[in-house]
């Protein structure tokens, strides 16, 4: 079994407070979620469930090379929603605003580079990239009217902009009390 890891953008502390407030509000509404700890909230660009030791240098090379091609850019929180839809929700998320064009180009470049440098062993996602932060996962089916009401309270959700200046490659070890994260590499943009 290979290493479980992902490449992501870290969310600055003040914005994690917004995540906390959203979670508190949904908790008060009585939803049965598995909450993501705010300090573990991040914007995932590439998830690798089973990364072999042999492919790790290629991923590192793809990460550092991709980062040299992009300058820092600005993002913010924008909106809230559920995947796949309100009738069958699985994930509660906060959306991204700001320079999402740079974000999507960065993600696509990273994805393609990892695919090529690992000789196609790490497949590219076939679903389009939808930038979001996972705030919670649903444990059970819920009444969609109740959910729509809760989502409406946060439709105008926005935040101050924050600068994306580096990407983090993070190992994720699953434990009964939740995942344990360890940063393997932080790569700065534009250097």
mmCIF file of the C-alpha atoms, coordinates in Angstrom:
data_MODEL
# 
_entry.id   MODEL 
# 
loop_
_atom_site.group_PDB 
_atom_site.id 
_atom_site.type_symbol 
_atom_site.label_atom_id 
_atom_site.label_alt_id 
_atom_site.label_comp_id 
_atom_site.label_asym_id 
_atom_site.label_entity_id 
_atom_site.label_seq_id 
_atom_site.pdbx_PDB_ins_code 
_atom_site.Cartn_x 
_atom_site.Cartn_y 
_atom_site.Cartn_z 
_atom_site.occupancy 
_atom_site.B_iso_or_equiv 
_atom_site.pdbx_formal_charge 
_atom_site.auth_seq_id 
_atom_site.auth_comp_id 
_atom_site.auth_asym_id 
_atom_site.auth_atom_id 
_atom_site.pdbx_PDB_model_num 
ATOM 1   C CA . UNK A 1 1   ? 0.000   0.000  0.000   1.00 0.00 ? 1   UNK A CA 1 
ATOM 2   C CA . UNK A 1 2   ? 1.458   3.337  -1.066  1.00 0.00 ? 2   UNK A CA 1 
ATOM 3   C CA . UNK A 1 3   ? 1.348   6.703  0.639   1.00 0.00 ? 3   UNK A CA 1 
ATOM 4   C CA . UNK A 1 4   ? -1.898  8.657  0.832   1.00 0.00 ? 4   UNK A CA 1 
ATOM 5   C CA . UNK A 1 5   ? -1.158  12.310 0.105   1.00 0.00 ? 5   UNK A CA 1 
ATOM 6   C CA . UNK A 1 6   ? -2.397  15.480 -1.552  1.00 0.00 ? 6   UNK A CA 1 
ATOM 7   C CA . UNK A 1 7   ? -1.180  18.831 -2.851  1.00 0.00 ? 7   UNK A CA 1 
ATOM 8   C CA . UNK A 1 8   ? -3.113  21.788 -1.509  1.00 0.00 ? 8   UNK A CA 1 
ATOM 9   C CA . UNK A 1 9   ? -3.280  25.487 -0.719  1.00 0.00 ? 9   UNK A CA 1 
ATOM 10  C CA . UNK A 1 10  ? -3.309  26.307 2.996   1.00 0.00 ? 10  UNK A CA 1 
ATOM 11  C CA . UNK A 1 11  ? -6.020  28.626 4.300   1.00 0.00 ? 11  UNK A CA 1 
ATOM 12  C CA . UNK A 1 12  ? -4.855  31.523 6.499   1.00 0.00 ? 12  UNK A CA 1 
ATOM 13  C CA . UNK A 1 13  ? -5.944  31.639 10.140  1.00 0.00 ? 13  UNK A CA 1 
ATOM 14  C CA . UNK A 1 14  ? -8.492  34.521 9.903   1.00 0.00 ? 14  UNK A CA 1 
ATOM 15  C CA . UNK A 1 15  ? -10.415 32.622 7.222   1.00 0.00 ? 15  UNK A CA 1 
ATOM 16  C CA . UNK A 1 16  ? -10.464 29.481 9.347   1.00 0.00 ? 16  UNK A CA 1 
ATOM 17  C CA . UNK A 1 17  ? -12.564 31.500 11.805  1.00 0.00 ? 17  UNK A CA 1 
ATOM 18  C CA . UNK A 1 18  ? -15.201 31.844 9.055   1.00 0.00 ? 18  UNK A CA 1 
ATOM 19  C CA . UNK A 1 19  ? -15.124 28.048 8.605   1.00 0.00 ? 19  UNK A CA 1 
ATOM 20  C CA . UNK A 1 20  ? -15.659 27.688 12.374  1.00 0.00 ? 20  UNK A CA 1 
ATOM 21  C CA . UNK A 1 21  ? -18.649 30.066 12.320  1.00 0.00 ? 21  UNK A CA 1 
ATOM 22  C CA . UNK A 1 22  ? -20.280 28.207 9.414   1.00 0.00 ? 22  UNK A CA 1 
ATOM 23  C CA . UNK A 1 23  ? -19.777 24.892 11.218  1.00 0.00 ? 23  UNK A CA 1 
ATOM 24  C CA . UNK A 1 24  ? -21.238 26.286 14.454  1.00 0.00 ? 24  UNK A CA 1 
ATOM 25  C CA . UNK A 1 25  ? -24.315 27.537 12.609  1.00 0.00 ? 25  UNK A CA 1 
ATOM 26  C CA . UNK A 1 26  ? -24.935 24.181 10.903  1.00 0.00 ? 26  UNK A CA 1 
ATOM 27  C CA . UNK A 1 27  ? -24.338 22.364 14.198  1.00 0.00 ? 27  UNK A CA 1 
ATOM 28  C CA . UNK A 1 28  ? -27.013 24.512 15.857  1.00 0.00 ? 28  UNK A CA 1 
ATOM 29  C CA . UNK A 1 29  ? -29.393 23.472 13.064  1.00 0.00 ? 29  UNK A CA 1 
ATOM 30  C CA . UNK A 1 30  ? -28.955 19.872 14.221  1.00 0.00 ? 30  UNK A CA 1 
ATOM 31  C CA . UNK A 1 31  ? -27.262 18.378 11.147  1.00 0.00 ? 31  UNK A CA 1 
ATOM 32  C CA . UNK A 1 32  ? -25.417 15.103 11.595  1.00 0.00 ? 32  UNK A CA 1 
ATOM 33  C CA . UNK A 1 33  ? -22.106 15.764 9.847   1.00 0.00 ? 33  UNK A CA 1 
ATOM 34  C CA . UNK A 1 34  ? -18.551 14.538 10.134  1.00 0.00 ? 34  UNK A CA 1 
ATOM 35  C CA . UNK A 1 35  ? -16.877 17.901 10.579  1.00 0.00 ? 35  UNK A CA 1 
ATOM 36  C CA . UNK A 1 36  ? -13.499 18.717 9.075   1.00 0.00 ? 36  UNK A CA 1 
ATOM 37  C CA . UNK A 1 37  ? -11.349 20.290 11.793  1.00 0.00 ? 37  UNK A CA 1 
ATOM 38  C CA . UNK A 1 38  ? -10.941 23.941 10.745  1.00 0.00 ? 38  UNK A CA 1 
ATOM 39  C CA . UNK A 1 39  ? -7.154  23.749 11.127  1.00 0.00 ? 39  UNK A CA 1 
ATOM 40  C CA . UNK A 1 40  ? -7.167  20.840 8.647   1.00 0.00 ? 40  UNK A CA 1 
ATOM 41  C CA . UNK A 1 41  ? -9.205  22.750 6.078   1.00 0.00 ? 41  UNK A CA 1 
ATOM 42  C CA . UNK A 1 42  ? -7.363  23.281 2.804   1.00 0.00 ? 42  UNK A CA 1 
ATOM 43  C CA . UNK A 1 43  ? -7.990  23.740 -0.897  1.00 0.00 ? 43  UNK A CA 1 
ATOM 44  C CA . UNK A 1 44  ? -6.994  20.418 -2.480  1.00 0.00 ? 44  UNK A CA 1 
ATOM 45  C CA . UNK A 1 45  ? -5.507  20.603 -5.978  1.00 0.00 ? 45  UNK A CA 1 
ATOM 46  C CA . UNK A 1 46  ? -4.471  16.955 -6.383  1.00 0.00 ? 46  UNK A CA 1 
ATOM 47  C CA . UNK A 1 47  ? -5.248  13.902 -4.249  1.00 0.00 ? 47  UNK A CA 1 
ATOM 48  C CA . UNK A 1 48  ? -3.145  10.736 -4.560  1.00 0.00 ? 48  UNK A CA 1 
ATOM 49  C CA . UNK A 1 49  ? -4.639  7.768  -2.693  1.00 0.00 ? 49  UNK A CA 1 
ATOM 50  C CA . UNK A 1 50  ? -1.862  5.260  -3.260  1.00 0.00 ? 50  UNK A CA 1 
ATOM 51  C CA . UNK A 1 51  ? 1.455   6.872  -4.170  1.00 0.00 ? 51  UNK A CA 1 
ATOM 52  C CA . UNK A 1 52  ? 4.349   4.444  -4.581  1.00 0.00 ? 52  UNK A CA 1 
ATOM 53  C CA . UNK A 1 53  ? 7.774   5.329  -3.202  1.00 0.00 ? 53  UNK A CA 1 
ATOM 54  C CA . UNK A 1 54  ? 9.166   5.132  -6.746  1.00 0.00 ? 54  UNK A CA 1 
ATOM 55  C CA . UNK A 1 55  ? 6.776   7.888  -7.951  1.00 0.00 ? 55  UNK A CA 1 
ATOM 56  C CA . UNK A 1 56  ? 7.429   10.299 -5.075  1.00 0.00 ? 56  UNK A CA 1 
ATOM 57  C CA . UNK A 1 57  ? 10.452  12.022 -6.700  1.00 0.00 ? 57  UNK A CA 1 
ATOM 58  C CA . UNK A 1 58  ? 8.399   12.583 -9.870  1.00 0.00 ? 58  UNK A CA 1 
ATOM 59  C CA . UNK A 1 59  ? 5.590   14.207 -7.849  1.00 0.00 ? 59  UNK A CA 1 
ATOM 60  C CA . UNK A 1 60  ? 8.102   16.453 -6.093  1.00 0.00 ? 60  UNK A CA 1 
ATOM 61  C CA . UNK A 1 61  ? 9.593   17.452 -9.448  1.00 0.00 ? 61  UNK A CA 1 
ATOM 62  C CA . UNK A 1 62  ? 6.126   18.175 -10.899 1.00 0.00 ? 62  UNK A CA 1 
ATOM 63  C CA . UNK A 1 63  ? 5.240   20.270 -7.846  1.00 0.00 ? 63  UNK A CA 1 
ATOM 64  C CA . UNK A 1 64  ? 8.388   22.420 -7.803  1.00 0.00 ? 64  UNK A CA 1 
ATOM 65  C CA . UNK A 1 65  ? 8.444   22.849 -11.586 1.00 0.00 ? 65  UNK A CA 1 
ATOM 66  C CA . UNK A 1 66  ? 4.763   23.870 -11.725 1.00 0.00 ? 66  UNK A CA 1 
ATOM 67  C CA . UNK A 1 67  ? 5.294   26.412 -8.931  1.00 0.00 ? 67  UNK A CA 1 
ATOM 68  C CA . UNK A 1 68  ? 8.062   28.172 -10.903 1.00 0.00 ? 68  UNK A CA 1 
ATOM 69  C CA . UNK A 1 69  ? 5.565   28.889 -13.714 1.00 0.00 ? 69  UNK A CA 1 
ATOM 70  C CA . UNK A 1 70  ? 3.037   30.803 -11.590 1.00 0.00 ? 70  UNK A CA 1 
ATOM 71  C CA . UNK A 1 71  ? 3.219   34.056 -9.656  1.00 0.00 ? 71  UNK A CA 1 
ATOM 72  C CA . UNK A 1 72  ? 1.360   34.513 -6.352  1.00 0.00 ? 72  UNK A CA 1 
ATOM 73  C CA . UNK A 1 73  ? -2.321  35.330 -6.825  1.00 0.00 ? 73  UNK A CA 1 
ATOM 74  C CA . UNK A 1 74  ? -5.307  36.264 -4.716  1.00 0.00 ? 74  UNK A CA 1 
ATOM 75  C CA . UNK A 1 75  ? -8.331  34.164 -3.693  1.00 0.00 ? 75  UNK A CA 1 
ATOM 76  C CA . UNK A 1 76  ? -11.260 34.610 -1.322  1.00 0.00 ? 76  UNK A CA 1 
ATOM 77  C CA . UNK A 1 77  ? -14.219 32.621 -0.031  1.00 0.00 ? 77  UNK A CA 1 
ATOM 78  C CA . UNK A 1 78  ? -17.314 32.911 -2.156  1.00 0.00 ? 78  UNK A CA 1 
ATOM 79  C CA . UNK A 1 79  ? -20.550 31.064 -1.519  1.00 0.00 ? 79  UNK A CA 1 
ATOM 80  C CA . UNK A 1 80  ? -21.479 27.761 0.049   1.00 0.00 ? 80  UNK A CA 1 
ATOM 81  C CA . UNK A 1 81  ? -23.100 24.607 -1.251  1.00 0.00 ? 81  UNK A CA 1 
ATOM 82  C CA . UNK A 1 82  ? -23.264 20.818 -1.286  1.00 0.00 ? 82  UNK A CA 1 
ATOM 83  C CA . UNK A 1 83  ? -22.014 18.079 -3.598  1.00 0.00 ? 83  UNK A CA 1 
ATOM 84  C CA . UNK A 1 84  ? -23.565 16.472 -5.581  1.00 0.00 ? 84  UNK A CA 1 
ATOM 85  C CA . UNK A 1 85  ? -26.925 18.240 -4.900  1.00 0.00 ? 85  UNK A CA 1 
ATOM 86  C CA . UNK A 1 86  ? -29.384 19.164 -2.116  1.00 0.00 ? 86  UNK A CA 1 
ATOM 87  C CA . UNK A 1 87  ? -31.518 16.056 -2.688  1.00 0.00 ? 87  UNK A CA 1 
ATOM 88  C CA . UNK A 1 88  ? -28.562 13.758 -2.070  1.00 0.00 ? 88  UNK A CA 1 
ATOM 89  C CA . UNK A 1 89  ? -25.895 15.781 -0.235  1.00 0.00 ? 89  UNK A CA 1 
ATOM 90  C CA . UNK A 1 90  ? -22.558 14.157 0.547   1.00 0.00 ? 90  UNK A CA 1 
ATOM 91  C CA . UNK A 1 91  ? -20.255 17.143 1.161   1.00 0.00 ? 91  UNK A CA 1 
ATOM 92  C CA . UNK A 1 92  ? -20.792 20.662 2.524   1.00 0.00 ? 92  UNK A CA 1 
ATOM 93  C CA . UNK A 1 93  ? -18.334 23.109 0.918   1.00 0.00 ? 93  UNK A CA 1 
ATOM 94  C CA . UNK A 1 94  ? -17.248 26.756 0.790   1.00 0.00 ? 94  UNK A CA 1 
ATOM 95  C CA . UNK A 1 95  ? -16.538 28.027 -2.718  1.00 0.00 ? 95  UNK A CA 1 
ATOM 96  C CA . UNK A 1 96  ? -13.679 30.183 -3.969  1.00 0.00 ? 96  UNK A CA 1 
ATOM 97  C CA . UNK A 1 97  ? -13.659 33.631 -5.588  1.00 0.00 ? 97  UNK A CA 1 
ATOM 98  C CA . UNK A 1 98  ? -10.893 35.985 -6.703  1.00 0.00 ? 98  UNK A CA 1 
ATOM 99  C CA . UNK A 1 99  ? -8.376  34.935 -9.336  1.00 0.00 ? 99  UNK A CA 1 
ATOM 100 C CA . UNK A 1 100 ? -9.903  31.528 -9.973  1.00 0.00 ? 100 UNK A CA 1 
ATOM 101 C CA . UNK A 1 101 ? -8.518  31.597 -13.541 1.00 0.00 ? 101 UNK A CA 1 
ATOM 102 C CA . UNK A 1 102 ? -4.943  31.374 -12.191 1.00 0.00 ? 102 UNK A CA 1 
ATOM 103 C CA . UNK A 1 103 ? -6.087  28.758 -9.682  1.00 0.00 ? 103 UNK A CA 1 
ATOM 104 C CA . UNK A 1 104 ? -7.629  26.528 -12.365 1.00 0.00 ? 104 UNK A CA 1 
ATOM 105 C CA . UNK A 1 105 ? -4.612  26.940 -14.682 1.00 0.00 ? 105 UNK A CA 1 
ATOM 106 C CA . UNK A 1 106 ? -2.280  26.041 -11.789 1.00 0.00 ? 106 UNK A CA 1 
ATOM 107 C CA . UNK A 1 107 ? -4.333  22.956 -10.908 1.00 0.00 ? 107 UNK A CA 1 
ATOM 108 C CA . UNK A 1 108 ? -4.510  21.784 -14.551 1.00 0.00 ? 108 UNK A CA 1 
ATOM 109 C CA . UNK A 1 109 ? -0.779  22.276 -15.048 1.00 0.00 ? 109 UNK A CA 1 
ATOM 110 C CA . UNK A 1 110 ? 0.025   20.393 -11.823 1.00 0.00 ? 110 UNK A CA 1 
ATOM 111 C CA . UNK A 1 111 ? -2.327  17.554 -12.761 1.00 0.00 ? 111 UNK A CA 1 
ATOM 112 C CA . UNK A 1 112 ? -0.816  17.211 -16.261 1.00 0.00 ? 112 UNK A CA 1 
ATOM 113 C CA . UNK A 1 113 ? 2.763   17.413 -14.965 1.00 0.00 ? 113 UNK A CA 1 
ATOM 114 C CA . UNK A 1 114 ? 2.203   14.673 -12.360 1.00 0.00 ? 114 UNK A CA 1 
ATOM 115 C CA . UNK A 1 115 ? 0.528   12.487 -14.993 1.00 0.00 ? 115 UNK A CA 1 
ATOM 116 C CA . UNK A 1 116 ? 3.446   12.916 -17.419 1.00 0.00 ? 116 UNK A CA 1 
ATOM 117 C CA . UNK A 1 117 ? 6.307   12.665 -14.904 1.00 0.00 ? 117 UNK A CA 1 
ATOM 118 C CA . UNK A 1 118 ? 4.934   9.457  -13.370 1.00 0.00 ? 118 UNK A CA 1 
ATOM 119 C CA . UNK A 1 119 ? 4.645   7.884  -16.853 1.00 0.00 ? 119 UNK A CA 1 
ATOM 120 C CA . UNK A 1 120 ? 0.840   8.050  -16.596 1.00 0.00 ? 120 UNK A CA 1 
ATOM 121 C CA . UNK A 1 121 ? 0.759   5.933  -13.407 1.00 0.00 ? 121 UNK A CA 1 
ATOM 122 C CA . UNK A 1 122 ? -1.040  8.718  -11.526 1.00 0.00 ? 122 UNK A CA 1 
ATOM 123 C CA . UNK A 1 123 ? -4.134  9.359  -13.589 1.00 0.00 ? 123 UNK A CA 1 
ATOM 124 C CA . UNK A 1 124 ? -5.508  12.834 -14.188 1.00 0.00 ? 124 UNK A CA 1 
ATOM 125 C CA . UNK A 1 125 ? -8.983  13.497 -12.744 1.00 0.00 ? 125 UNK A CA 1 
ATOM 126 C CA . UNK A 1 126 ? -11.690 13.038 -15.340 1.00 0.00 ? 126 UNK A CA 1 
ATOM 127 C CA . UNK A 1 127 ? -14.073 15.366 -13.479 1.00 0.00 ? 127 UNK A CA 1 
ATOM 128 C CA . UNK A 1 128 ? -13.638 19.126 -13.964 1.00 0.00 ? 128 UNK A CA 1 
ATOM 129 C CA . UNK A 1 129 ? -11.867 20.874 -11.068 1.00 0.00 ? 129 UNK A CA 1 
ATOM 130 C CA . UNK A 1 130 ? -14.322 22.712 -8.789  1.00 0.00 ? 130 UNK A CA 1 
ATOM 131 C CA . UNK A 1 131 ? -12.291 24.787 -6.301  1.00 0.00 ? 131 UNK A CA 1 
ATOM 132 C CA . UNK A 1 132 ? -13.748 24.369 -2.806  1.00 0.00 ? 132 UNK A CA 1 
ATOM 133 C CA . UNK A 1 133 ? -12.998 23.730 0.850   1.00 0.00 ? 133 UNK A CA 1 
ATOM 134 C CA . UNK A 1 134 ? -14.697 20.667 2.324   1.00 0.00 ? 134 UNK A CA 1 
ATOM 135 C CA . UNK A 1 135 ? -16.294 21.800 5.587   1.00 0.00 ? 135 UNK A CA 1 
ATOM 136 C CA . UNK A 1 136 ? -18.211 18.613 6.459   1.00 0.00 ? 136 UNK A CA 1 
ATOM 137 C CA . UNK A 1 137 ? -19.299 15.225 5.157   1.00 0.00 ? 137 UNK A CA 1 
ATOM 138 C CA . UNK A 1 138 ? -22.865 14.030 5.644   1.00 0.00 ? 138 UNK A CA 1 
ATOM 139 C CA . UNK A 1 139 ? -23.331 10.967 7.839   1.00 0.00 ? 139 UNK A CA 1 
ATOM 140 C CA . UNK A 1 140 ? -26.925 10.232 6.870   1.00 0.00 ? 140 UNK A CA 1 
ATOM 141 C CA . UNK A 1 141 ? -29.753 11.320 4.584   1.00 0.00 ? 141 UNK A CA 1 
ATOM 142 C CA . UNK A 1 142 ? -31.339 14.602 5.571   1.00 0.00 ? 142 UNK A CA 1 
ATOM 143 C CA . UNK A 1 143 ? -34.464 16.587 4.710   1.00 0.00 ? 143 UNK A CA 1 
ATOM 144 C CA . UNK A 1 144 ? -33.475 18.833 1.830   1.00 0.00 ? 144 UNK A CA 1 
ATOM 145 C CA . UNK A 1 145 ? -35.865 21.689 2.807   1.00 0.00 ? 145 UNK A CA 1 
ATOM 146 C CA . UNK A 1 146 ? -34.087 21.987 6.139   1.00 0.00 ? 146 UNK A CA 1 
ATOM 147 C CA . UNK A 1 147 ? -30.731 22.017 4.331   1.00 0.00 ? 147 UNK A CA 1 
ATOM 148 C CA . UNK A 1 148 ? -31.836 24.632 1.766   1.00 0.00 ? 148 UNK A CA 1 
ATOM 149 C CA . UNK A 1 149 ? -32.906 26.937 4.619   1.00 0.00 ? 149 UNK A CA 1 
ATOM 150 C CA . UNK A 1 150 ? -29.515 26.549 6.315   1.00 0.00 ? 150 UNK A CA 1 
ATOM 151 C CA . UNK A 1 151 ? -27.633 27.123 3.040   1.00 0.00 ? 151 UNK A CA 1 
ATOM 152 C CA . UNK A 1 152 ? -29.700 30.269 2.297   1.00 0.00 ? 152 UNK A CA 1 
ATOM 153 C CA . UNK A 1 153 ? -28.442 31.850 5.509   1.00 0.00 ? 153 UNK A CA 1 
ATOM 154 C CA . UNK A 1 154 ? -24.926 31.722 4.010   1.00 0.00 ? 154 UNK A CA 1 
ATOM 155 C CA . UNK A 1 155 ? -25.531 32.410 0.286   1.00 0.00 ? 155 UNK A CA 1 
ATOM 156 C CA . UNK A 1 156 ? -23.665 35.715 0.410   1.00 0.00 ? 156 UNK A CA 1 
ATOM 157 C CA . UNK A 1 157 ? -20.662 34.178 2.167   1.00 0.00 ? 157 UNK A CA 1 
ATOM 158 C CA . UNK A 1 158 ? -17.452 36.027 1.261   1.00 0.00 ? 158 UNK A CA 1 
ATOM 159 C CA . UNK A 1 159 ? -14.120 36.743 2.907   1.00 0.00 ? 159 UNK A CA 1 
ATOM 160 C CA . UNK A 1 160 ? -11.207 39.114 2.717   1.00 0.00 ? 160 UNK A CA 1 
ATOM 161 C CA . UNK A 1 161 ? -8.836  38.125 -0.095  1.00 0.00 ? 161 UNK A CA 1 
ATOM 162 C CA . UNK A 1 162 ? -5.751  36.103 0.763   1.00 0.00 ? 162 UNK A CA 1 
ATOM 163 C CA . UNK A 1 163 ? -2.569  35.602 -1.251  1.00 0.00 ? 163 UNK A CA 1 
ATOM 164 C CA . UNK A 1 164 ? -1.637  32.172 -2.522  1.00 0.00 ? 164 UNK A CA 1 
ATOM 165 C CA . UNK A 1 165 ? 2.163   32.118 -2.501  1.00 0.00 ? 165 UNK A CA 1 
ATOM 166 C CA . UNK A 1 166 ? 2.944   28.434 -1.962  1.00 0.00 ? 166 UNK A CA 1 
ATOM 167 C CA . UNK A 1 167 ? 1.620   24.911 -2.380  1.00 0.00 ? 167 UNK A CA 1 
ATOM 168 C CA . UNK A 1 168 ? 1.901   22.177 0.231   1.00 0.00 ? 168 UNK A CA 1 
ATOM 169 C CA . UNK A 1 169 ? 2.415   18.479 -0.424  1.00 0.00 ? 169 UNK A CA 1 
ATOM 170 C CA . UNK A 1 170 ? 0.888   16.740 2.580   1.00 0.00 ? 170 UNK A CA 1 
ATOM 171 C CA . UNK A 1 171 ? 0.887   13.126 3.718   1.00 0.00 ? 171 UNK A CA 1 
ATOM 172 C CA . UNK A 1 172 ? -2.434  11.998 5.197   1.00 0.00 ? 172 UNK A CA 1 
ATOM 173 C CA . UNK A 1 173 ? -2.478  9.071  7.634   1.00 0.00 ? 173 UNK A CA 1 
ATOM 174 C CA . UNK A 1 174 ? -5.926  7.798  8.496   1.00 0.00 ? 174 UNK A CA 1 
ATOM 175 C CA . UNK A 1 175 ? -6.537  7.034  12.174  1.00 0.00 ? 175 UNK A CA 1 
ATOM 176 C CA . UNK A 1 176 ? -9.741  6.208  14.112  1.00 0.00 ? 176 UNK A CA 1 
ATOM 177 C CA . UNK A 1 177 ? -9.754  9.791  15.481  1.00 0.00 ? 177 UNK A CA 1 
ATOM 178 C CA . UNK A 1 178 ? -9.381  11.338 12.018  1.00 0.00 ? 178 UNK A CA 1 
ATOM 179 C CA . UNK A 1 179 ? -6.545  12.018 9.562   1.00 0.00 ? 179 UNK A CA 1 
ATOM 180 C CA . UNK A 1 180 ? -3.081  13.091 10.719  1.00 0.00 ? 180 UNK A CA 1 
ATOM 181 C CA . UNK A 1 181 ? -1.344  15.454 8.302   1.00 0.00 ? 181 UNK A CA 1 
ATOM 182 C CA . UNK A 1 182 ? 2.390   15.918 7.802   1.00 0.00 ? 182 UNK A CA 1 
ATOM 183 C CA . UNK A 1 183 ? 3.810   18.435 5.333   1.00 0.00 ? 183 UNK A CA 1 
ATOM 184 C CA . UNK A 1 184 ? 6.346   16.771 3.036   1.00 0.00 ? 184 UNK A CA 1 
ATOM 185 C CA . UNK A 1 185 ? 7.205   19.886 1.009   1.00 0.00 ? 185 UNK A CA 1 
ATOM 186 C CA . UNK A 1 186 ? 6.137   23.523 0.782   1.00 0.00 ? 186 UNK A CA 1 
ATOM 187 C CA . UNK A 1 187 ? 6.938   24.962 -2.661  1.00 0.00 ? 187 UNK A CA 1 
ATOM 188 C CA . UNK A 1 188 ? 6.780   28.697 -3.293  1.00 0.00 ? 188 UNK A CA 1 
ATOM 189 C CA . UNK A 1 189 ? 5.169   30.141 -6.408  1.00 0.00 ? 189 UNK A CA 1 
ATOM 190 C CA . UNK A 1 190 ? 7.267   32.099 -8.875  1.00 0.00 ? 190 UNK A CA 1 
ATOM 191 C CA . UNK A 1 191 ? 10.655  30.958 -7.580  1.00 0.00 ? 191 UNK A CA 1 
# 
